[in-house]
Short mmCIF file of C-alpha atoms in Angstrom, two decimals:
data_model
loop_
_atom_site.label_atom_id
_atom_site.label_comp_id
_atom_site.label_asym_id
_atom_site.label_seq_id
_atom_site.Cartn_x
_atom_site.Cartn_y
_atom_site.Cartn_z
CA MET A 1 50.69 0.33 -152.78
CA ALA A 2 53.12 2.79 -151.21
CA SER A 3 55.18 1.59 -148.28
CA LYS A 4 54.96 2.99 -144.77
CA ARG A 5 58.37 4.56 -145.34
CA ASP A 6 57.02 6.35 -148.42
CA LEU A 7 54.10 7.65 -146.36
CA VAL A 8 56.48 9.11 -143.78
CA PHE A 9 58.66 10.84 -146.34
CA ARG A 10 55.69 12.26 -148.22
CA ALA A 11 54.50 13.76 -144.94
CA ILE A 12 57.97 15.17 -144.22
CA ARG A 13 58.03 16.82 -147.66
CA GLY A 14 54.63 18.35 -147.00
CA ASP A 15 52.85 16.30 -149.64
CA GLU A 16 49.22 15.33 -149.22
CA VAL A 17 48.90 12.03 -147.35
CA GLU A 18 45.93 9.75 -146.75
CA ARG A 19 46.62 9.55 -143.01
CA VAL A 20 49.02 10.84 -140.39
CA PRO A 21 52.08 8.57 -139.98
CA VAL A 22 52.26 6.93 -136.57
CA GLY A 23 55.21 6.14 -134.33
CA PHE A 24 56.09 6.32 -130.67
CA TRP A 25 58.90 4.96 -128.56
CA PHE A 26 60.23 4.02 -125.17
CA HIS A 27 63.36 2.46 -123.72
CA PHE A 28 63.99 -1.27 -123.74
CA VAL A 29 66.59 -1.40 -120.96
CA THR A 30 66.62 -0.40 -117.31
CA LEU A 31 67.80 2.98 -116.06
CA GLU A 32 71.09 1.45 -114.91
CA GLU A 33 71.64 -0.34 -118.22
CA LYS A 34 71.36 2.79 -120.35
CA GLY A 35 75.09 3.43 -120.02
CA GLN A 36 76.29 -0.17 -119.70
CA GLY A 37 75.94 -1.46 -123.27
CA LEU A 38 79.56 -1.17 -124.37
CA ASN A 39 81.05 -4.67 -124.73
CA ASN A 40 77.88 -6.11 -123.19
CA PRO A 41 76.24 -8.76 -125.43
CA ARG A 42 73.31 -9.16 -123.03
CA ILE A 43 72.25 -5.53 -123.32
CA PHE A 44 72.94 -5.58 -127.07
CA GLN A 45 70.52 -8.49 -127.49
CA LYS A 46 68.01 -6.97 -125.09
CA SER A 47 67.82 -3.89 -127.30
CA VAL A 48 67.46 -5.96 -130.49
CA ASP A 49 64.72 -8.11 -128.96
CA GLY A 50 62.91 -5.11 -127.52
CA HIS A 51 62.78 -3.30 -130.84
CA ARG A 52 61.71 -6.44 -132.71
CA ASN A 53 58.87 -7.19 -130.30
CA TYR A 54 57.71 -3.59 -130.35
CA VAL A 55 57.63 -3.36 -134.15
CA GLU A 56 55.88 -6.72 -134.49
CA ARG A 57 53.16 -5.75 -132.00
CA ILE A 58 52.60 -2.09 -132.91
CA ARG A 59 53.37 -2.10 -136.66
CA PRO A 60 54.41 1.59 -136.72
CA ASP A 61 55.11 3.66 -139.81
CA PHE A 62 58.45 4.80 -138.45
CA VAL A 63 60.75 3.88 -135.61
CA LYS A 64 63.13 5.87 -133.47
CA ILE A 65 65.83 3.29 -132.81
CA MET A 66 66.94 3.80 -129.23
CA SER A 67 70.62 4.13 -128.34
CA ASP A 68 69.96 2.07 -125.23
CA GLY A 69 73.17 0.99 -123.53
CA PHE A 70 75.29 3.71 -125.12
CA PHE A 71 74.26 6.82 -123.21
CA LEU A 72 77.73 7.28 -121.67
CA TYR A 73 80.35 8.80 -123.99
CA PRO A 74 83.63 6.96 -123.15
CA SER A 75 86.28 9.70 -123.07
CA ASN A 76 89.85 9.57 -121.81
CA VAL A 77 89.02 12.36 -119.34
CA TYR A 78 85.80 10.91 -117.95
CA SER A 79 85.50 10.72 -114.18
CA PRO A 80 82.46 10.78 -111.92
CA LYS A 81 84.29 13.32 -109.75
CA ILE A 82 85.07 16.13 -112.22
CA ALA A 83 85.15 19.45 -110.37
CA SER A 84 86.91 21.83 -112.78
CA ILE A 85 87.13 22.41 -116.50
CA GLN A 86 90.89 21.96 -116.17
CA GLU A 87 90.26 18.24 -115.72
CA LEU A 88 88.71 18.13 -119.21
CA THR A 89 91.18 20.13 -121.29
CA SER A 90 93.22 17.07 -122.34
CA ILE A 91 90.18 15.47 -123.97
CA GLU A 92 90.93 13.56 -127.18
CA SER A 93 88.80 12.01 -129.89
CA ILE A 94 87.95 8.38 -129.19
CA GLY A 95 88.59 7.62 -132.87
CA GLU A 96 86.32 6.24 -135.55
CA GLU A 97 87.19 2.61 -134.79
CA HIS A 98 86.26 2.82 -131.11
CA PRO A 99 83.94 -0.03 -130.02
CA TRP A 100 81.45 2.54 -128.71
CA ILE A 101 80.94 3.67 -132.29
CA GLN A 102 81.27 0.31 -133.99
CA GLN A 103 78.91 -1.52 -131.64
CA GLN A 104 76.20 1.10 -132.16
CA VAL A 105 76.45 0.55 -135.91
CA GLU A 106 76.19 -3.19 -135.32
CA VAL A 107 73.14 -2.96 -133.07
CA VAL A 108 71.36 -0.72 -135.57
CA GLN A 109 72.09 -3.21 -138.34
CA ALA A 110 70.79 -6.06 -136.19
CA ILE A 111 67.62 -4.17 -135.27
CA ARG A 112 66.84 -3.18 -138.86
CA GLU A 113 67.31 -6.78 -139.99
CA THR A 114 64.32 -7.73 -137.81
CA PHE A 115 61.95 -5.39 -139.70
CA THR A 116 59.49 -7.35 -141.83
CA GLU A 117 58.24 -4.40 -143.87
CA GLU A 118 59.63 -1.15 -145.22
CA ILE A 119 59.39 1.43 -142.45
CA ALA A 120 61.33 4.62 -141.83
CA SER A 121 63.95 4.53 -139.10
CA PHE A 122 65.84 7.26 -137.26
CA TYR A 123 68.57 6.66 -134.70
CA ASN A 124 68.58 8.43 -131.36
CA ILE A 125 71.68 10.62 -131.04
CA PHE A 126 72.27 12.94 -128.11
CA SER A 127 73.84 16.32 -128.69
CA PRO A 128 77.43 16.76 -127.49
CA ILE A 129 76.26 18.87 -124.54
CA SER A 130 73.83 16.14 -123.53
CA TYR A 131 76.57 13.49 -123.54
CA LEU A 132 78.77 15.78 -121.46
CA LYS A 133 75.96 16.54 -119.02
CA ARG A 134 75.39 12.84 -118.42
CA TRP A 135 78.86 12.61 -116.86
CA PHE A 136 77.53 14.71 -113.99
CA ARG A 137 74.22 12.93 -113.41
CA LYS A 138 73.44 11.54 -110.00
CA GLU A 139 70.35 10.88 -107.93
CA THR A 140 70.11 14.50 -106.81
CA SER A 141 71.06 16.25 -110.06
CA ARG A 142 70.64 15.96 -113.83
CA GLY A 143 74.00 17.69 -114.25
CA ASP A 144 72.83 21.14 -115.35
CA LYS A 145 74.38 23.13 -112.50
CA GLU A 146 77.67 21.28 -112.78
CA VAL A 147 77.89 21.85 -116.53
CA ALA A 148 76.96 25.51 -116.08
CA ASP A 149 79.73 25.87 -113.50
CA ILE A 150 82.44 24.55 -115.81
CA LEU A 151 81.15 26.52 -118.80
CA LEU A 152 81.33 29.75 -116.83
CA GLU A 153 84.78 28.82 -115.53
CA ASN A 154 86.18 29.13 -119.07
CA PRO A 155 83.66 29.41 -121.92
CA GLU A 156 86.23 29.15 -124.73
CA GLN A 157 87.74 25.98 -123.30
CA PHE A 158 84.23 24.63 -122.85
CA ARG A 159 83.44 25.18 -126.52
CA ALA A 160 86.68 23.45 -127.50
CA ILE A 161 85.75 20.42 -125.38
CA LEU A 162 82.34 20.21 -127.05
CA ASP A 163 84.04 20.46 -130.44
CA VAL A 164 86.01 17.28 -129.70
CA ILE A 165 82.89 15.43 -128.59
CA ALA A 166 81.00 16.73 -131.63
CA GLY A 167 83.69 15.34 -133.92
CA ASP A 168 83.14 11.86 -132.53
CA ILE A 169 79.36 12.16 -132.61
CA ALA A 170 79.59 13.33 -136.22
CA ILE A 171 81.57 10.18 -137.07
CA LEU A 172 79.00 8.04 -135.26
CA THR A 173 76.18 9.81 -137.07
CA GLN A 174 77.62 9.26 -140.52
CA LYS A 175 78.41 5.61 -139.88
CA ILE A 176 74.93 4.98 -138.47
CA ILE A 177 73.41 6.35 -141.68
CA GLN A 178 75.88 4.94 -144.21
CA GLN A 179 76.58 1.55 -142.62
CA GLY A 180 73.67 1.09 -140.23
CA GLY A 181 71.14 1.95 -142.91
CA VAL A 182 68.84 4.31 -141.01
CA ASP A 183 67.15 7.18 -142.83
CA GLY A 184 68.57 9.78 -140.48
CA ILE A 185 69.09 10.73 -136.86
CA TYR A 186 66.85 11.95 -134.07
CA LEU A 187 69.09 14.56 -132.40
CA SER A 188 68.05 15.22 -128.82
CA THR A 189 69.19 18.47 -127.25
CA GLN A 190 67.98 21.06 -124.77
CA GLU A 191 69.01 24.24 -123.03
CA ILE A 192 71.06 24.05 -119.87
CA GLN A 193 68.53 24.20 -117.06
CA ASP A 194 70.38 26.93 -115.16
CA GLU A 195 69.37 30.59 -115.29
CA ARG A 196 73.02 31.67 -115.55
CA ILE A 197 73.24 30.17 -119.04
CA THR A 198 71.44 32.70 -121.19
CA PRO A 199 70.29 32.05 -124.75
CA ALA A 200 73.23 34.15 -125.94
CA LEU A 201 75.72 31.99 -124.03
CA TYR A 202 74.06 28.84 -125.32
CA GLN A 203 74.18 29.99 -128.92
CA THR A 204 77.81 31.10 -128.68
CA TYR A 205 79.38 28.18 -126.84
CA ILE A 206 77.02 25.20 -127.22
CA GLU A 207 75.06 25.62 -130.44
CA PRO A 208 78.06 25.13 -132.80
CA SER A 209 78.45 21.53 -131.60
CA ASN A 210 74.75 20.83 -132.17
CA ILE A 211 74.97 22.23 -135.69
CA ALA A 212 78.11 20.21 -136.46
CA VAL A 213 76.30 16.93 -135.79
CA LEU A 214 73.30 17.86 -137.94
CA GLU A 215 75.54 19.04 -140.77
CA ALA A 216 77.46 15.75 -140.65
CA ALA A 217 74.17 13.86 -140.98
CA ASN A 218 73.08 16.06 -143.86
CA GLN A 219 76.36 15.50 -145.68
CA VAL A 220 75.60 11.78 -146.04
CA GLY A 221 71.98 12.23 -147.09
CA GLY A 222 70.25 11.88 -143.74
CA THR A 223 66.71 13.09 -143.17
CA ASN A 224 67.02 14.33 -139.64
CA ILE A 225 64.76 15.15 -136.72
CA LEU A 226 65.71 17.79 -134.16
CA HIS A 227 64.20 16.94 -130.78
CA ILE A 228 64.05 19.91 -128.39
CA CYS A 229 63.79 17.92 -125.20
CA GLY A 230 61.27 19.38 -122.78
CA PHE A 231 59.50 17.71 -119.86
CA GLU A 232 58.55 18.41 -116.27
CA GLY A 233 61.62 20.14 -114.85
CA ALA A 234 63.18 21.03 -118.22
CA SER A 235 61.98 23.91 -120.41
CA ASN A 236 63.41 25.55 -123.52
CA ASP A 237 63.18 28.77 -125.47
CA VAL A 238 62.37 26.92 -128.67
CA THR A 239 63.03 29.99 -130.81
CA ILE A 240 66.79 29.62 -130.41
CA PHE A 241 66.63 26.36 -132.38
CA LYS A 242 64.56 27.69 -135.29
CA ASP A 243 67.42 27.91 -137.81
CA TYR A 244 68.94 24.49 -137.16
CA PRO A 245 69.54 22.48 -140.38
CA ALA A 246 67.06 19.70 -139.61
CA GLN A 247 64.27 18.49 -141.87
CA VAL A 248 61.85 17.91 -138.97
CA VAL A 249 61.56 19.64 -135.59
CA ASN A 250 59.96 17.99 -132.57
CA TRP A 251 59.18 19.73 -129.28
CA ALA A 252 56.97 19.24 -126.23
CA THR A 253 53.88 21.15 -127.36
CA HIS A 254 52.11 21.13 -124.00
CA HIS A 255 55.13 21.66 -121.78
CA GLU A 256 56.64 24.45 -123.89
CA ASP A 257 53.16 25.87 -124.58
CA VAL A 258 53.90 26.11 -128.30
CA SER A 259 51.26 24.48 -130.47
CA LEU A 260 51.93 22.69 -133.75
CA THR A 261 50.32 25.60 -135.58
CA GLN A 262 52.53 28.12 -133.80
CA GLY A 263 55.59 25.99 -134.47
#
């Protein structure tokens, strides 16, 4: 009898399958803990236990392993009070041995070791722009206006900053697949929710960093899911993502008003 993982990959290839593969997901840590997992054994274990309990109870065909605890990219230029792109121009790679990368590999390994049957697994990775935008999040803002402001201040510098972040996320992605053992990544991205950032600006200055992460995953044999993140308060022109090098594309069918058939 074929495994659940086989079922998922036959569906991805477009082969005939006896049923639709099933999987869904949610976070296992609190809102505050999403960015507090670095060097935090309690949150590490909370994520492992949450995934194990979920898989044991639901018995899904595939799992999106959540990057709970590691939502905050730990750069040398990070500050909660960034007001100008000039404060970001000295950004440097965190390096492939950084604990933020290594501990994510370790938590993925620990989570996968709890699986009692062969299921497909994909690790949640945010796009470089999404990691950057999280630096500007607060109770009154998701960071879109602030990111739009600094992009428009100097678009070329902005692209260079995203390139540095993308290099680190590419390293993370490859290690997660090669060492963590997942089948691929679930890359979450979206447009900047600010009317000043046109599709043309997005594709020129932001898209290259999205593509770099997906290409890194492809280079090490990942089967990868592009998640175009839409929800109440965040909409996307999904057509600008149509040529991304992902094997699967996921979008909010109801919110974006694009059906599966249309997609």
